[in-house]
Every structure is written in C-alpha cells, then in structure tokens.
Amino acid sequence: MARNDGPKVLIIVENLTVPLDRRVWQEAQSLREAGYTVSVICPKGGKYTAAYELLDGVHVFRHPLPLEAEGAAGYAIEYASAIFWEFVLSVRAYCKVGFDVVQACNPPDLIFTVGAFWKYLFGKPFVFDHHDINPELFEAKFGKRGFFHSLLGVFEKITFKVADVSIATNETFKEIAVRRGGMDPNRVFVVRSIPDVSRFRRMEPLPELRKGRRALVGYVGIMGAQDGVDLLVDAMEDLVVAKGRRDVQCAIVGSGTELARLQVMAEEKGLADFITFTGFLSGDELMRTLSTFDVGVIPDPKNTYNDKISMNKVFEYMSLGIPFVGFDLIEGRKMAGDAALYALNNDPKELADRLERLVDNTKLRDALAYEGRLRAKSLLRWDEECGRLLQAFDVALAGTAPVRVPVPHTDALPEVS
C-alpha cells in the first residue's frame, strides 16, 4: 500500500466515467486540493478506457460494463457486473493507494454492498453522495410503482442505514435522507452541483451550428425516457411547421437510450434539417457549443421526480449567461428564479411559445442572461459548496484518519459533461 501523511478517500461512481461526470470530478479535484489522496472507481467510457491512470493527481480505476441494459434481466446483469468490478477494484485501490473512507455516488442504490464490506470488516466510514432519488425516478420512467418501486425503496433505506454521512444535492434530498432514511440531520450535508467557474467558462462559439439561421436553441444532457427531449422535438415541430419559423435551429447535445428514437422522430416530422444531434461532447467542444446557444431548453416534464431534483443544466446555463426555457419545476424555479421563462402542463406548444418569445426579444434574453449570471455569482458558489463537502468528510473521519493538509491549486481544466 502506498504511504501518505494525509487522509485518503475512495470514490465509487457507476453512472459515468471520470472526468466526464462533472460533479464527481469536481469533488475529486476539491478533495485532492484540500490534502486528500483521492482514488476513483468508475466505468470505462468514451475515450477514457484505461484500466488505471493517474489523472490530474487522482488515481482512476476503470471497469468494463457488459451491455446497455434493457428489462429487469438486463439491469440485473449490468448491476451485478458493476458491483463485482467495484469490489475487485476497491481491493486493488486499497493495495495500491489505500483509503480511509469510501464515498458511493448513486445510481444505483447498490454500492452500499461495497461500502458495507469495508465499513464493517475494516472500519472504513461510508459516505453516501445522493445524486438520484431512484424510487421517484422509477415512477417517472415507467408510470407505475409496484414490486420494483418498493425494492428500490428498500435499497435506499439500507444505503442510508449503512452511511455514516450523507451528501445531498439540495434541501429536498436532505429532507429525504432524514425522513425516509432516518439519518441524523447533523450528518447530512447539502453540496449542490454547481460548476466551478474557474474551470467552467464561455469560449469562442461555433457559428456553423446555426446552419445560417438567426437563432440557435439548445439542449444538453441525457436522453432517457424520463428526460422530455421528445417534448422539445414536438416544440420544434410547432415552431417550424405550425408557426413557419424557419429561422430557428436546434442543437441537441448528449446521448442516451432514446437518442435513436428521437432522431427517427425528427426525421418523420420533417425536422432533420432543423435539429442537429451532436452526440456526446466534452471539454472545449462542449463549452464552445454551449457558448453558441442563444436560448437553452430544459424540457424535463413536471412530475414527482423532476420537481425534487437539482439539474446540472440549470447551474450551467446560468453560469454561462444562457437564458432558458423549461417547465415549472419546484426545484428548478428555486434555483433559477427570474433567470428563465416557464411553460405549464408539460405542453410542447407552451414550450414553443416561450422559445419563440425569447428568440424574438433580444432585450428579454439579455435580461434573463444578466439575472442568471447574477444568481450564479451571488448564490451559486462552488467554494461554499466545497466547504460543506470538506465538512462532511471531517465528520465522517473524525478520530479515524490523519489531518488533511491542503495542496497547491492547479489550473488544469477537466472535461465536463
């Protein structure tokens, strides 16, 4: 095992590789800069396929994923494979680097199995970084509850039971940790997914994305069944076909299980020339694309899941001064306030109306962009979130690990998603 005088943390994330998972990578960098030795276990993805690498001072251990899960059997195979590799790589990380605490980032709510092994057999505290509320996500995705919804609730409860400390992305998640998870409120810390503006900034735009049209509206994110990107395609149909707006181009950035269906949908609606699917982007290419948006879109429909989550897109749009349109979600409005226009009733025609209003009103766009930047500057500060992150680990490690000593800050720009 490698030796180091400061505390050591092992972060496990299953949903996305690093450095492409912005929140996880930002946390890893902040912990490293605070004097921690940081290791991350994650899946391979994109160009990041090395089984091990030391990346910007962080030890990264990657495992393969067997398939794109479909159905209960597919998810069972995927999660079993991931848990197997996470256990194997945790042993490898312990032998190669060592760690004093394990942080698990959901989904899924199964990584507690690895955390419990190290906690109950070796005394390593377990920190749960609560990214998703999976029971609500299941209901939003499949439109029902039933056995699997109840099972997800059980996994969530066990995860909170094992956790010494929980990190919540907003106050609603903290309430869930206390009310549903039975956690002590003093051991739940809110760390919002706010971009570090020193690493997340506007760049030279890509005018070719407009395809010669006056305005570019854009979406960036995952394309799953619950993400509402089909509502954006419907809104573009209303703009282009019903309203005859041939001066508006749309860029949809990202990937996901619904991408192929959305591309077919755009083709069938006669929108192939008006909607560009860029695929997954990261780093400078992502930042230049975002910097080209005149109007951002958050088409996630209103439901019990989306009302409770804090979406990275809200923080990112406001930090970059991108005015945006979305449905009237509870947490979304708390974060954005007057920096956005809101549509009602999950209605794509209302979404189209709000988009058209922003496209045609430069002064309104500028006002929303100003409000967004102002809120980002005054309310959304990563240095404050980072302070709560470090506080969470201080509580988890109290009396069990060496004192951390901050190391010099690096200006290396990580790739983001």
GROMACS .gro file of C-alpha atoms in nm:
model
  417
    1MET     CA    1   0.000   0.000   0.000
    2ALA     CA    2   0.127   0.349  -0.086
    3ARG     CA    3   0.206   0.575   0.212
    4ASN     CA    4   0.082   0.934   0.258
    5ASP     CA    5   0.051   1.157   0.564
    6GLY     CA    6  -0.298   1.288   0.477
    7PRO     CA    7  -0.637   1.115   0.467
    8LYS     CA    8  -0.733   0.903   0.167
    9VAL     CA    9  -1.073   0.867   0.003
   10LEU     CA   10  -1.210   0.613  -0.242
   11ILE     CA   11  -1.498   0.742  -0.459
   12ILE     CA   12  -1.717   0.489  -0.642
   13VAL     CA   13  -1.939   0.608  -0.928
   14GLU     CA   14  -2.125   0.374  -1.162
   15ASN     CA   15  -2.329   0.605  -1.383
   16LEU     CA   16  -2.050   0.773  -1.583
   17THR     CA   17  -1.675   0.769  -1.621
   18VAL     CA   18  -1.447   1.041  -1.492
   19PRO     CA   19  -1.354   1.307  -1.576
   20LEU     CA   20  -1.680   1.324  -1.775
   21ASP     CA   21  -1.900   1.316  -1.463
   22ARG     CA   22  -1.860   1.685  -1.373
   23ARG     CA   23  -1.988   1.666  -1.015
   24VAL     CA   24  -1.776   1.366  -0.919
   25TRP     CA   25  -1.465   1.502  -1.088
   26GLN     CA   26  -1.512   1.843  -0.927
   27GLU     CA   27  -1.546   1.677  -0.586
   28ALA     CA   28  -1.237   1.465  -0.651
   29GLN     CA   29  -1.032   1.770  -0.750
   30SER     CA   30  -1.154   1.969  -0.450
   31LEU     CA   31  -1.070   1.687  -0.210
   32ARG     CA   32  -0.726   1.649  -0.368
   33GLU     CA   33  -0.661   2.022  -0.336
   34ALA     CA   34  -0.767   2.002   0.031
   35GLY     CA   35  -0.495   1.747   0.105
   36TYR     CA   36  -0.669   1.415   0.040
   37THR     CA   37  -0.524   1.133  -0.163
   38VAL     CA   38  -0.813   1.053  -0.397
   39SER     CA   39  -0.896   0.733  -0.586
   40VAL     CA   40  -1.200   0.688  -0.811
   41ILE     CA   41  -1.362   0.367  -0.936
   42CYS     CA   42  -1.583   0.419  -1.242
   43PRO     CA   43  -1.683   0.252  -1.571
   44LYS     CA   44  -1.489   0.292  -1.893
   45GLY     CA   45  -1.646   0.537  -2.134
   46GLY     CA   46  -1.574   0.736  -2.449
   47LYS     CA   47  -1.202   0.785  -2.496
   48TYR     CA   48  -1.138   0.706  -2.129
   49THR     CA   49  -1.070   0.334  -2.145
   50ALA     CA   50  -0.750   0.295  -1.941
   51ALA     CA   51  -0.794   0.039  -1.663
   52TYR     CA   52  -0.577   0.261  -1.442
   53GLU     CA   53  -0.431   0.608  -1.477
   54LEU     CA   54  -0.314   0.893  -1.258
   55LEU     CA   55  -0.518   1.183  -1.396
   56ASP     CA   56  -0.458   1.535  -1.259
   57GLY     CA   57  -0.335   1.383  -0.936
   58VAL     CA   58  -0.632   1.145  -0.896
   59HIS     CA   59  -0.592   0.766  -0.911
   60VAL     CA   60  -0.859   0.639  -1.153
   61PHE     CA   61  -0.953   0.269  -1.170
   62ARG     CA   62  -1.196   0.178  -1.451
   63HIS     CA   63  -1.401  -0.133  -1.520
   64PRO     CA   64  -1.599  -0.253  -1.825
   65LEU     CA   65  -1.978  -0.254  -1.846
   66PRO     CA   66  -2.123  -0.562  -2.019
   67LEU     CA   67  -2.422  -0.414  -2.204
   68GLU     CA   68  -2.680  -0.139  -2.243
   69ALA     CA   69  -2.940  -0.267  -2.001
   70GLU     CA   70  -3.293  -0.343  -2.119
   71GLY     CA   71  -3.557  -0.501  -1.897
   72ALA     CA   72  -3.523  -0.644  -1.547
   73ALA     CA   73  -3.280  -0.918  -1.653
   74GLY     CA   74  -3.056  -0.671  -1.834
   75TYR     CA   75  -3.038  -0.437  -1.536
   76ALA     CA   76  -2.967  -0.730  -1.302
   77ILE     CA   77  -2.672  -0.839  -1.519
   78GLU     CA   78  -2.538  -0.485  -1.554
   79TYR     CA   79  -2.559  -0.406  -1.183
   80ALA     CA   80  -2.418  -0.743  -1.074
   81SER     CA   81  -2.124  -0.698  -1.311
   82ALA     CA   82  -2.063  -0.343  -1.190
   83ILE     CA   83  -2.075  -0.440  -0.821
   84PHE     CA   84  -1.835  -0.728  -0.888
   85TRP     CA   85  -1.585  -0.496  -1.057
   86GLU     CA   86  -1.628  -0.227  -0.792
   87PHE     CA   87  -1.544  -0.481  -0.523
   88VAL     CA   88  -1.240  -0.611  -0.715
   89LEU     CA   89  -1.113  -0.261  -0.792
   90SER     CA   90  -1.169  -0.148  -0.432
   91VAL     CA   91  -0.929  -0.422  -0.321
   92ARG     CA   92  -0.685  -0.313  -0.592
   93ALA     CA   93  -0.716   0.052  -0.486
   94TYR     CA   94  -0.660  -0.041  -0.122
   95CYS     CA   95  -0.346  -0.236  -0.205
   96LYS     CA   96  -0.206   0.024  -0.449
   97VAL     CA   97  -0.306   0.353  -0.284
   98GLY     CA   98  -0.501   0.284   0.035
   99PHE     CA   99  -0.808   0.467   0.165
  100ASP     CA  100  -0.960   0.576   0.496
  101VAL     CA  101  -1.318   0.640   0.378
  102VAL     CA  102  -1.545   0.520   0.096
  103GLN     CA  103  -1.778   0.756  -0.091
  104ALA     CA  104  -2.053   0.599  -0.306
  105CYS     CA  105  -2.237   0.801  -0.572
  106ASN     CA  106  -2.574   0.665  -0.682
  107PRO     CA  107  -2.743   0.548  -0.903
  108PRO     CA  108  -2.785   0.264  -0.835
  109ASP     CA  109  -2.852   0.230  -0.463
  110LEU     CA  110  -2.650  -0.092  -0.451
  111ILE     CA  111  -2.298   0.038  -0.394
  112PHE     CA  112  -2.366   0.015  -0.020
  113THR     CA  113  -2.268  -0.352  -0.058
  114VAL     CA  114  -1.907  -0.248  -0.127
  115GLY     CA  115  -1.919   0.023   0.137
  116ALA     CA  116  -2.059  -0.215   0.398
  117PHE     CA  117  -1.775  -0.463   0.334
  118TRP     CA  118  -1.510  -0.201   0.405
  119LYS     CA  119  -1.703  -0.042   0.693
  120TYR     CA  120  -1.798  -0.346   0.896
  121LEU     CA  121  -1.487  -0.557   0.832
  122PHE     CA  122  -1.217  -0.288   0.817
  123GLY     CA  123  -1.368   0.015   0.993
  124LYS     CA  124  -1.375   0.246   0.690
  125PRO     CA  125  -1.651   0.510   0.722
  126PHE     CA  126  -1.911   0.517   0.443
  127VAL     CA  127  -2.026   0.843   0.280
  128PHE     CA  128  -2.333   0.834   0.055
  129ASP     CA  129  -2.334   1.101  -0.219
  130HIS     CA  130  -2.705   1.108  -0.302
  131HIS     CA  131  -2.736   1.205  -0.672
  132ASP     CA  132  -3.072   1.049  -0.763
  133ILE     CA  133  -3.397   0.955  -0.588
  134ASN     CA  134  -3.445   0.619  -0.755
  135PRO     CA  135  -3.800   0.533  -0.635
  136GLU     CA  136  -3.929   0.859  -0.788
  137LEU     CA  137  -3.714   0.805  -1.099
  138PHE     CA  138  -3.869   0.460  -1.149
  139GLU     CA  139  -4.221   0.603  -1.119
  140ALA     CA  140  -4.141   0.886  -1.364
  141LYS     CA  141  -3.981   0.648  -1.613
  142PHE     CA  142  -4.236   0.365  -1.607
  143GLY     CA  143  -4.550   0.543  -1.486
  144LYS     CA  144  -4.619   0.295  -1.206
  145ARG     CA  145  -4.500   0.170  -0.869
  146GLY     CA  146  -4.530  -0.199  -0.783
  147PHE     CA  147  -4.266  -0.451  -0.675
  148PHE     CA  148  -3.956  -0.290  -0.827
  149HIS     CA  149  -4.051   0.053  -0.693
  150SER     CA  150  -4.077  -0.100  -0.343
  151LEU     CA  151  -3.745  -0.281  -0.391
  152LEU     CA  152  -3.574   0.047  -0.480
  153GLY     CA  153  -3.716   0.193  -0.160
  154VAL     CA  154  -3.561  -0.092   0.039
  155PHE     CA  155  -3.219  -0.040  -0.124
  156GLU     CA  156  -3.241   0.333  -0.049
  157LYS     CA  157  -3.319   0.268   0.319
  158ILE     CA  158  -3.030   0.021   0.353
  159THR     CA  159  -2.792   0.269   0.190
  160PHE     CA  160  -2.885   0.539   0.441
  161LYS     CA  161  -2.861   0.285   0.725
  162VAL     CA  162  -2.503   0.195   0.628
  163ALA     CA  163  -2.399   0.558   0.568
  164ASP     CA  164  -2.209   0.745   0.838
  165VAL     CA  165  -2.264   1.069   0.647
  166SER     CA  166  -2.489   1.161   0.355
  167ILE     CA  167  -2.427   1.432   0.096
  168ALA     CA  168  -2.745   1.578  -0.057
  169THR     CA  169  -2.770   1.781  -0.377
  170ASN     CA  170  -3.041   2.010  -0.234
  171GLU     CA  171  -3.258   2.065   0.074
  172THR     CA  172  -3.529   1.833  -0.061
  173PHE     CA  173  -3.276   1.548  -0.077
  174LYS     CA  174  -3.165   1.631   0.278
  175GLU     CA  175  -3.527   1.603   0.392
  176ILE     CA  176  -3.550   1.261   0.221
  177ALA     CA  177  -3.231   1.146   0.396
  178VAL     CA  178  -3.375   1.247   0.734
  179ARG     CA  179  -3.740   1.148   0.683
  180ARG     CA  180  -3.709   0.833   0.469
  181GLY     CA  181  -3.354   0.737   0.557
  182GLY     CA  182  -3.369   0.807   0.930
  183MET     CA  183  -3.041   0.998   0.926
  184ASP     CA  184  -2.933   1.250   1.188
  185PRO     CA  185  -2.975   1.596   1.024
  186ASN     CA  186  -2.633   1.693   1.159
  187ARG     CA  187  -2.478   1.418   0.945
  188VAL     CA  188  -2.644   1.527   0.619
  189PHE     CA  189  -2.465   1.798   0.420
  190VAL     CA  190  -2.606   1.983   0.118
  191VAL     CA  191  -2.349   2.012  -0.162
  192ARG     CA  192  -2.513   2.143  -0.478
  193SER     CA  193  -2.387   2.052  -0.827
  194ILE     CA  194  -2.256   2.398  -0.904
  195PRO     CA  195  -1.987   2.441  -1.171
  196ASP     CA  196  -1.652   2.573  -1.058
  197VAL     CA  197  -1.647   2.892  -1.266
  198SER     CA  198  -1.268   2.890  -1.270
  199ARG     CA  199  -1.294   2.577  -1.485
  200PHE     CA  200  -1.636   2.625  -1.649
  201ARG     CA  201  -1.645   2.935  -1.872
  202ARG     CA  202  -1.758   3.067  -2.210
  203MET     CA  203  -1.537   3.006  -2.512
  204GLU     CA  204  -1.532   3.101  -2.881
  205PRO     CA  205  -1.870   2.996  -3.029
  206LEU     CA  206  -1.926   2.765  -3.328
  207PRO     CA  207  -2.138   2.969  -3.574
  208GLU     CA  208  -2.171   2.673  -3.813
  209LEU     CA  209  -2.410   2.513  -3.562
  210ARG     CA  210  -2.669   2.773  -3.663
  211LYS     CA  211  -2.673   2.644  -4.023
  212GLY     CA  212  -2.719   3.002  -4.139
  213ARG     CA  213  -3.029   3.058  -3.923
  214ARG     CA  214  -3.086   3.357  -3.696
  215ALA     CA  215  -3.119   3.179  -3.363
  216LEU     CA  216  -2.991   2.860  -3.202
  217VAL     CA  217  -3.186   2.693  -2.923
  218GLY     CA  218  -3.011   2.408  -2.748
  219TYR     CA  219  -3.036   2.121  -2.502
  220VAL     CA  220  -2.751   1.944  -2.327
  221GLY     CA  221  -2.791   1.629  -2.121
  222ILE     CA  222  -2.900   1.269  -2.105
  223MET     CA  223  -3.171   1.139  -2.337
  224GLY     CA  224  -3.370   0.884  -2.140
  225ALA     CA  225  -3.741   0.812  -2.142
  226GLN     CA  226  -3.796   1.048  -1.847
  227ASP     CA  227  -3.595   1.346  -1.977
  228GLY     CA  228  -3.857   1.503  -2.203
  229VAL     CA  229  -3.641   1.557  -2.510
  230ASP     CA  230  -3.934   1.429  -2.719
  231LEU     CA  231  -4.127   1.733  -2.593
  232LEU     CA  232  -3.850   1.956  -2.732
  233VAL     CA  233  -3.881   1.784  -3.072
  234ASP     CA  234  -4.259   1.841  -3.056
  235ALA     CA  235  -4.197   2.207  -2.968
  236MET     CA  236  -3.965   2.243  -3.267
  237GLU     CA  237  -4.240   2.095  -3.486
  238ASP     CA  238  -4.477   2.363  -3.358
  239LEU     CA  239  -4.219   2.636  -3.424
  240VAL     CA  240  -4.107   2.523  -3.769
  241VAL     CA  241  -4.418   2.358  -3.916
  242ALA     CA  242  -4.716   2.522  -3.743
  243LYS     CA  243  -4.566   2.870  -3.695
  244GLY     CA  244  -4.346   2.865  -4.006
  245ARG     CA  245  -4.033   2.971  -3.815
  246ARG     CA  246  -3.758   2.863  -4.049
  247ASP     CA  247  -3.506   3.096  -3.884
  248VAL     CA  248  -3.460   2.879  -3.573
  249GLN     CA  249  -3.210   2.594  -3.547
  250CYS     CA  250  -3.194   2.345  -3.259
  251ALA     CA  251  -2.888   2.162  -3.125
  252ILE     CA  252  -2.943   1.857  -2.903
  253VAL     CA  253  -2.621   1.763  -2.723
  254GLY     CA  254  -2.572   1.430  -2.547
  255SER     CA  255  -2.659   1.065  -2.574
  256GLY     CA  256  -2.884   0.809  -2.411
  257THR     CA  257  -3.125   0.524  -2.468
  258GLU     CA  258  -3.377   0.746  -2.652
  259LEU     CA  259  -3.133   0.903  -2.899
  260ALA     CA  260  -3.212   0.675  -3.195
  261ARG     CA  261  -3.588   0.712  -3.141
  262LEU     CA  262  -3.557   1.091  -3.122
  263GLN     CA  263  -3.360   1.101  -3.447
  264VAL     CA  264  -3.632   0.898  -3.620
  265MET     CA  265  -3.896   1.122  -3.465
  266ALA     CA  266  -3.726   1.436  -3.601
  267GLU     CA  267  -3.696   1.277  -3.946
  268GLU     CA  268  -4.065   1.178  -3.953
  269LYS     CA  269  -4.171   1.530  -3.855
  270GLY     CA  270  -3.963   1.684  -4.135
  271LEU     CA  271  -3.720   1.841  -3.889
  272ALA     CA  272  -3.397   1.667  -3.989
  273ASP     CA  273  -3.252   1.992  -4.125
  274PHE     CA  274  -3.367   2.195  -3.823
  275ILE     CA  275  -3.241   1.971  -3.541
  276THR     CA  276  -2.875   1.875  -3.508
  277PHE     CA  277  -2.795   1.579  -3.284
  278THR     CA  278  -2.430   1.635  -3.194
  279GLY     CA  279  -2.385   1.322  -2.983
  280PHE     CA  280  -2.182   1.325  -2.662
  281LEU     CA  281  -1.945   1.622  -2.626
  282SER     CA  282  -1.692   1.713  -2.359
  283GLY     CA  283  -1.413   1.958  -2.286
  284ASP     CA  284  -1.360   2.256  -2.517
  285GLU     CA  285  -1.601   2.122  -2.779
  286LEU     CA  286  -1.883   2.116  -2.525
  287MET     CA  287  -1.801   2.463  -2.394
  288ARG     CA  288  -1.786   2.612  -2.746
  289THR     CA  289  -2.121   2.452  -2.829
  290LEU     CA  290  -2.285   2.586  -2.512
  291SER     CA  291  -2.136   2.927  -2.587
  292THR     CA  292  -2.322   2.926  -2.920
  293PHE     CA  293  -2.668   2.877  -2.766
  294ASP     CA  294  -2.895   3.183  -2.786
  295VAL     CA  295  -3.159   3.007  -2.577
  296GLY     CA  296  -3.124   2.697  -2.360
  297VAL     CA  297  -3.400   2.442  -2.306
  298ILE     CA  298  -3.480   2.218  -2.008
  299PRO     CA  299  -3.769   2.004  -2.137
  300ASP     CA  300  -3.785   1.767  -1.839
  301PRO     CA  301  -4.159   1.728  -1.767
  302LYS     CA  302  -4.318   1.813  -1.435
  303ASN     CA  303  -4.354   1.503  -1.215
  304THR     CA  304  -4.270   1.390  -0.862
  305TYR     CA  305  -3.911   1.311  -0.964
  306ASN     CA  306  -3.821   1.625  -1.160
  307ASP     CA  307  -3.987   1.850  -0.901
  308LYS     CA  308  -3.733   1.732  -0.641
  309ILE     CA  309  -3.402   1.716  -0.827
  310SER     CA  310  -3.144   1.988  -0.891
  311MET     CA  311  -3.047   1.973  -1.257
  312ASN     CA  312  -2.690   2.048  -1.363
  313LYS     CA  313  -2.826   2.222  -1.673
  314VAL     CA  314  -2.980   2.500  -1.461
  315PHE     CA  315  -2.648   2.578  -1.294
  316GLU     CA  316  -2.458   2.553  -1.621
  317TYR     CA  317  -2.692   2.776  -1.822
  318MET     CA  318  -2.694   3.046  -1.553
  319SER     CA  319  -2.316   3.033  -1.503
  320LEU     CA  320  -2.265   3.087  -1.877
  321GLY     CA  321  -2.534   3.354  -1.906
  322ILE     CA  322  -2.765   3.147  -2.128
  323PRO     CA  323  -3.134   3.245  -2.095
  324PHE     CA  324  -3.350   2.935  -2.092
  325VAL     CA  325  -3.700   2.791  -2.107
  326GLY     CA  326  -3.833   2.498  -1.908
  327PHE     CA  327  -4.140   2.357  -1.740
  328ASP     CA  328  -4.234   2.498  -1.400
  329LEU     CA  329  -4.050   2.256  -1.169
  330ILE     CA  330  -4.031   2.324  -0.796
  331GLU     CA  331  -3.652   2.289  -0.751
  332GLY     CA  332  -3.586   2.441  -1.094
  333ARG     CA  333  -3.773   2.759  -1.003
  334LYS     CA  334  -3.599   2.773  -0.664
  335MET     CA  335  -3.263   2.773  -0.838
  336ALA     CA  336  -3.336   2.986  -1.145
  337GLY     CA  337  -3.595   3.233  -1.018
  338ASP     CA  338  -3.637   3.504  -1.282
  339ALA     CA  339  -3.349   3.377  -1.498
  340ALA     CA  340  -3.587   3.161  -1.705
  341LEU     CA  341  -3.929   3.150  -1.870
  342TYR     CA  342  -4.160   2.870  -1.757
  343ALA     CA  343  -4.412   2.663  -1.953
  344LEU     CA  344  -4.704   2.480  -1.791
  345ASN     CA  345  -4.880   2.145  -1.814
  346ASN     CA  346  -4.592   1.962  -1.990
  347ASP     CA  347  -4.732   2.120  -2.310
  348PRO     CA  348  -4.486   2.136  -2.603
  349LYS     CA  349  -4.691   2.417  -2.761
  350GLU     CA  350  -4.639   2.627  -2.448
  351LEU     CA  351  -4.270   2.539  -2.465
  352ALA     CA  352  -4.265   2.656  -2.829
  353ASP     CA  353  -4.441   2.981  -2.736
  354ARG     CA  354  -4.181   3.060  -2.467
  355LEU     CA  355  -3.897   2.974  -2.706
  356GLU     CA  356  -4.042   3.200  -2.975
  357ARG     CA  357  -4.080   3.483  -2.726
  358LEU     CA  358  -3.712   3.463  -2.631
  359VAL     CA  359  -3.592   3.419  -2.990
  360ASP     CA  360  -3.777   3.738  -3.091
  361ASN     CA  361  -3.689   3.952  -2.789
  362THR     CA  362  -3.320   4.032  -2.757
  363LYS     CA  363  -3.377   4.262  -2.459
  364LEU     CA  364  -3.559   3.988  -2.270
  365ARG     CA  365  -3.280   3.739  -2.350
  366ASP     CA  366  -3.022   3.985  -2.221
  367ALA     CA  367  -3.225   4.048  -1.904
  368LEU     CA  368  -3.261   3.677  -1.828
  369ALA     CA  369  -2.892   3.617  -1.903
  370TYR     CA  370  -2.795   3.900  -1.667
  371GLU     CA  371  -3.023   3.765  -1.394
  372GLY     CA  372  -2.876   3.417  -1.441
  373ARG     CA  373  -2.517   3.538  -1.414
  374LEU     CA  374  -2.610   3.748  -1.111
  375ARG     CA  375  -2.769   3.449  -0.936
  376ALA     CA  376  -2.475   3.229  -1.030
  377LYS     CA  377  -2.229   3.482  -0.890
  378SER     CA  378  -2.414   3.559  -0.567
  379LEU     CA  379  -2.593   3.233  -0.487
  380LEU     CA  380  -2.412   2.956  -0.671
  381ARG     CA  381  -2.054   2.948  -0.546
  382TRP     CA  382  -1.855   2.627  -0.558
  383ASP     CA  383  -1.617   2.747  -0.287
  384GLU     CA  384  -1.910   2.745  -0.043
  385GLU     CA  385  -2.028   2.403  -0.162
  386CYS     CA  386  -1.671   2.274  -0.134
  387GLY     CA  387  -1.659   2.392   0.227
  388ARG     CA  388  -1.962   2.176   0.309
  389LEU     CA  389  -1.808   1.883   0.119
  390LEU     CA  390  -1.494   1.903   0.332
  391GLN     CA  391  -1.707   1.941   0.645
  392ALA     CA  392  -1.889   1.618   0.556
  393PHE     CA  393  -1.562   1.429   0.532
  394ASP     CA  394  -1.429   1.584   0.852
  395VAL     CA  395  -1.738   1.449   1.032
  396ALA     CA  396  -1.710   1.107   0.866
  397LEU     CA  397  -1.342   1.077   0.951
  398ALA     CA  398  -1.349   1.229   1.299
  399GLY     CA  399  -1.088   1.042   1.501
  400THR     CA  400  -1.023   0.777   1.235
  401ALA     CA  401  -0.775   0.932   0.988
  402PRO     CA  402  -0.481   1.176   0.962
  403VAL     CA  403  -0.550   1.551   0.940
  404ARG     CA  404  -0.568   1.681   0.584
  405VAL     CA  405  -0.318   1.941   0.459
  406PRO     CA  406  -0.423   2.146   0.151
  407VAL     CA  407  -0.202   2.122  -0.157
  408PRO     CA  408  -0.143   2.396  -0.418
  409HIS     CA  409  -0.434   2.466  -0.657
  410THR     CA  410  -0.395   2.352  -1.018
  411ASP     CA  411  -0.549   2.536  -1.313
  412ALA     CA  412  -0.587   2.218  -1.520
  413LEU     CA  413  -0.921   2.222  -1.700
  414PRO     CA  414  -1.109   1.892  -1.663
  415GLU     CA  415  -1.350   1.769  -1.923
  416VAL     CA  416  -1.711   1.828  -1.833
  417SER     CA  417  -2.048   1.687  -1.915
   0.00000   0.00000   0.00000
